Structure formats: structure tokens, C-alpha cells
PDB file of C-alpha atoms in Angstrom:
ATOM      1  CA  MET M   1     160.831 186.746 223.490  1.00 56.00           C
ATOM      2  CA  LYS M   2     158.904 186.346 220.227  1.00 57.00           C
ATOM      3  CA  LYS M   3     155.661 185.947 222.190  1.00 58.00           C
ATOM      4  CA  LEU M   4     156.322 189.133 224.162  1.00 52.00           C
ATOM      5  CA  LEU M   5     157.077 191.064 220.979  1.00 50.00           C
ATOM      6  CA  LEU M   6     153.909 189.723 219.361  1.00 49.00           C
ATOM      7  CA  LEU M   7     151.896 190.691 222.427  1.00 51.00           C
ATOM      8  CA  LEU M   8     153.287 194.224 222.354  1.00 49.00           C
ATOM      9  CA  VAL M   9     152.458 194.566 218.657  1.00 46.00           C
ATOM     10  CA  LEU M  10     148.922 193.352 219.331  1.00 51.00           C
ATOM     11  CA  LEU M  11     148.476 195.748 222.237  1.00 51.00           C
ATOM     12  CA  VAL M  12     149.507 198.707 220.100  1.00 47.00           C
ATOM     13  CA  ALA M  13     147.449 197.648 217.083  1.00 49.00           C
ATOM     14  CA  MET M  14     144.352 196.407 218.914  1.00 53.00           C
ATOM     15  CA  PRO M  15     142.359 199.690 218.847  1.00 51.00           C
ATOM     16  CA  ALA M  16     142.909 199.963 215.105  1.00 46.00           C
ATOM     17  CA  TRP M  17     141.802 196.361 214.551  1.00 43.00           C
ATOM     18  CA  ALA M  18     138.725 196.797 216.708  1.00 48.00           C
ATOM     19  CA  ALA M  19     137.582 199.661 214.493  1.00 46.00           C
ATOM     20  CA  ASP M  20     138.808 198.042 211.282  1.00 51.00           C
ATOM     21  CA  GLU M  21     136.454 197.346 208.420  1.00 57.00           C
ATOM     22  CA  SER M  22     137.640 193.732 208.415  1.00 64.00           C
ATOM     23  CA  GLY M  23     134.766 192.833 210.689  1.00 75.00           C
ATOM     24  CA  LEU M  24     136.942 191.749 213.613  1.00 77.00           C
ATOM     25  CA  SER M  25     135.176 192.575 216.837  1.00 80.00           C
ATOM     26  CA  ALA M  26     136.871 193.203 220.164  1.00 77.00           C
ATOM     27  CA  GLU M  27     135.587 189.762 221.196  1.00 80.00           C
ATOM     28  CA  ASP M  28     137.284 188.195 218.145  1.00 83.00           C
ATOM     29  CA  ILE M  29     140.545 189.843 219.136  1.00 80.00           C
ATOM     30  CA  ALA M  30     140.237 188.743 222.757  1.00 78.00           C
ATOM     31  CA  THR M  31     139.466 185.137 221.900  1.00 80.00           C
ATOM     32  CA  GLY M  32     141.541 184.889 218.729  1.00 88.00           C
ATOM     33  CA  TYR M  33     144.731 186.588 219.838  1.00 89.00           C
ATOM     34  CA  TYR M  34     145.010 186.870 223.609  1.00 92.00           C
ATOM     35  CA  ARG M  35     143.513 183.529 224.668  1.00 93.00           C
ATOM     36  CA  PRO M  36     145.927 181.405 222.572  1.00 95.00           C
ATOM     37  CA  LEU M  37     148.892 183.358 223.932  1.00 96.00           C
ATOM     38  CA  ALA M  38     147.529 183.036 227.463  1.00 97.00           C
ATOM     39  CA  GLU M  39     147.060 179.296 227.020  1.00 96.00           C
ATOM     40  CA  GLN M  40     150.670 179.037 225.797  1.00 96.00           C
ATOM     41  CA  GLY M  41     151.807 180.541 229.089  1.00 97.00           C
ATOM     42  CA  GLU M  42     152.360 184.208 228.192  1.00 97.00           C
ATOM     43  CA  PRO M  43     151.800 185.974 231.542  1.00 97.00           C
ATOM     44  CA  TYR M  44     150.851 189.377 230.127  1.00 97.00           C
ATOM     45  CA  ALA M  45     148.270 187.780 227.830  1.00 96.00           C
ATOM     46  CA  GLN M  46     146.917 186.026 230.937  1.00 97.00           C
ATOM     47  CA  LEU M  47     146.739 189.405 232.672  1.00 97.00           C
ATOM     48  CA  THR M  48     144.922 190.830 229.646  1.00 94.00           C
ATOM     49  CA  MET M  49     142.390 187.986 229.642  1.00 94.00           C
ATOM     50  CA  GLY M  50     141.738 188.638 233.338  1.00 96.00           C
ATOM     51  CA  GLU M  51     141.243 192.334 232.651  1.00 95.00           C
ATOM     52  CA  ILE M  52     138.915 191.611 229.730  1.00 93.00           C
ATOM     53  CA  TYR M  53     136.719 189.283 231.802  1.00 95.00           C
ATOM     54  CA  TYR M  54     136.738 191.711 234.731  1.00 97.00           C
ATOM     55  CA  ARG M  55     135.730 194.740 232.650  1.00 94.00           C
ATOM     56  CA  GLY M  56     133.135 192.822 230.674  1.00 93.00           C
ATOM     57  CA  GLU M  57     133.603 195.057 227.646  1.00 81.00           C
ATOM     58  CA  ASP M  58     134.935 192.660 225.018  1.00 78.00           C
ATOM     59  CA  LEU M  59     133.542 189.456 226.529  1.00 85.00           C
ATOM     60  CA  PRO M  60     130.699 189.042 229.019  1.00 91.00           C
ATOM     61  CA  LYS M  61     131.850 190.027 232.519  1.00 95.00           C
ATOM     62  CA  ASP M  62     132.852 186.903 234.412  1.00 97.00           C
ATOM     63  CA  LEU M  63     134.481 187.308 237.818  1.00 98.00           C
ATOM     64  CA  VAL M  64     135.332 183.602 238.078  1.00 98.00           C
ATOM     65  CA  LYS M  65     137.281 183.560 234.804  1.00 97.00           C
ATOM     66  CA  ALA M  66     138.831 186.952 235.584  1.00 97.00           C
ATOM     67  CA  TYR M  67     140.020 185.632 238.942  1.00 98.00           C
ATOM     68  CA  ALA M  68     141.421 182.444 237.381  1.00 98.00           C
ATOM     69  CA  TRP M  69     143.351 184.230 234.609  1.00 98.00           C
ATOM     70  CA  LEU M  70     144.676 186.820 237.055  1.00 98.00           C
ATOM     71  CA  SER M  71     145.728 184.061 239.454  1.00 98.00           C
ATOM     72  CA  VAL M  72     147.774 182.272 236.819  1.00 98.00           C
ATOM     73  CA  ALA M  73     149.431 185.555 235.760  1.00 98.00           C
ATOM     74  CA  ALA M  74     150.134 186.335 239.428  1.00 98.00           C
ATOM     75  CA  ALA M  75     151.698 182.887 239.813  1.00 97.00           C
ATOM     76  CA  GLN M  76     154.123 184.011 237.100  1.00 97.00           C
ATOM     77  CA  GLN M  77     155.084 187.085 239.136  1.00 97.00           C
ATOM     78  CA  VAL M  78     152.979 189.722 237.324  1.00 97.00           C
ATOM     79  CA  ALA M  79     152.442 192.285 240.092  1.00 96.00           C
ATOM     80  CA  GLU M  80     149.516 194.010 238.346  1.00 97.00           C
ATOM     81  CA  ALA M  81     147.723 190.671 238.199  1.00 98.00           C
ATOM     82  CA  SER M  82     148.019 190.171 241.959  1.00 97.00           C
ATOM     83  CA  GLU M  83     146.613 193.622 242.647  1.00 97.00           C
ATOM     84  CA  LEU M  84     143.653 193.244 240.279  1.00 98.00           C
ATOM     85  CA  ARG M  85     142.991 189.672 241.479  1.00 98.00           C
ATOM     86  CA  ASP M  86     142.581 191.017 245.027  1.00 97.00           C
ATOM     87  CA  LYS M  87     140.109 193.613 243.746  1.00 98.00           C
ATOM     88  CA  VAL M  88     138.148 190.927 241.877  1.00 98.00           C
ATOM     89  CA  ARG M  89     138.175 188.659 244.953  1.00 98.00           C
ATOM     90  CA  ALA M  90     136.528 191.421 246.999  1.00 98.00           C
ATOM     91  CA  GLU M  91     133.577 191.422 244.576  1.00 98.00           C
ATOM     92  CA  MET M  92     133.064 187.646 244.539  1.00 98.00           C
ATOM     93  CA  SER M  93     130.634 185.563 246.551  1.00 98.00           C
ATOM     94  CA  GLU M  94     131.945 182.549 248.485  1.00 98.00           C
ATOM     95  CA  ALA M  95     130.592 180.215 245.789  1.00 98.00           C
ATOM     96  CA  GLN M  96     132.259 182.222 243.022  1.00 98.00           C
ATOM     97  CA  LEU M  97     135.532 182.242 244.951  1.00 98.00           C
ATOM     98  CA  ALA M  98     135.446 178.464 245.381  1.00 98.00           C
ATOM     99  CA  GLU M  99     134.780 178.048 241.659  1.00 98.00           C
ATOM    100  CA  GLY M 100     137.496 180.596 240.844  1.00 98.00           C
ATOM    101  CA  ASP M 101     140.048 178.821 243.043  1.00 98.00           C
ATOM    102  CA  ALA M 102     139.316 175.494 241.332  1.00 98.00           C
ATOM    103  CA  LEU M 103     139.600 177.039 237.863  1.00 98.00           C
ATOM    104  CA  ALA M 104     142.786 178.874 238.870  1.00 98.00           C
ATOM    105  CA  ARG M 105     144.388 175.584 239.965  1.00 98.00           C
ATOM    106  CA  GLU M 106     143.475 174.078 236.602  1.00 98.00           C
ATOM    107  CA  PHE M 107     144.896 177.098 234.737  1.00 98.00           C
ATOM    108  CA  VAL M 108     148.120 177.052 236.765  1.00 96.00           C
ATOM    109  CA  GLU M 109     148.545 173.360 235.983  1.00 97.00           C
ATOM    110  CA  ASN M 110     147.815 173.764 232.273  1.00 97.00           C
ATOM    111  CA  PHE M 111     148.948 177.268 231.328  1.00 96.00           C
ATOM    112  CA  ILE M 112     152.270 177.818 233.063  1.00 96.00           C
ATOM    113  CA  PRO M 113     155.189 176.524 231.008  1.00 91.00           C
ATOM    114  CA  LYS M 114     156.974 173.614 232.607  1.00 87.00           C
ATOM    115  CA  ASP M 115     160.759 173.693 232.841  1.00 77.00           C
ATOM    116  CA  ASP M 116     162.096 170.822 230.805  1.00 60.00           C
TER     117      ASP M 116
END
């Protein structure tokens, strides 16, 4: 619950931080805030990372990483992630899809919390 609350606070505050005089860039926010949450298993941070890589605005556009992050969020029942993943898949070559599937398997193994 704390992670979800933190994510919501970050989502609301992100535009202000991106324009802040602190020098934080949108890329800093993406890699410094969303990626750690995504790697801890937060599904909406995983969705956000997929969106960021798909749009290519805050980080270089990368369909393989977008597909992988969206796949792990979809595996955690985030409907929006499934829909966007299908859109990304339609833009990928066969080689990119193979790479994306392999990375998605790795992400699912490493970034979905295990029930203890």
C-alpha cells in the first residue's frame, strides 16, 4: 500500500519535478523513481516504464524494453498494460519480439513478488 501511495504522489508531482530548477530531468525521474519501484514489483510502475520506453520521450524509444515492462505488468493483471503491449507487439519485428519475449521472461522471474 505504501508503494502505491508513493507512486500516486510521484505521478501527481512528476510534471512539477520535471520543470523544477533542481536539475532533475524527466530521464532522472524515470530511472530514479519508477525503475526502482518497477524492479520491486509495483505493477503500475512497470506499466509506466513500458509507457516511457514506448513513447521515447523521457528515455530513448525502445520497443523491446517497452514490451518486456508491459508484459510483466500484464502478468500482474494490469489491463492497460495488456492493451498497450499488444500495440507495441504490432510494431515489432520478429527479432525484436524474440528479444522482447526473452527479456519479459527474465522480468517476470525477477520483478514479480513471490508469495512467501
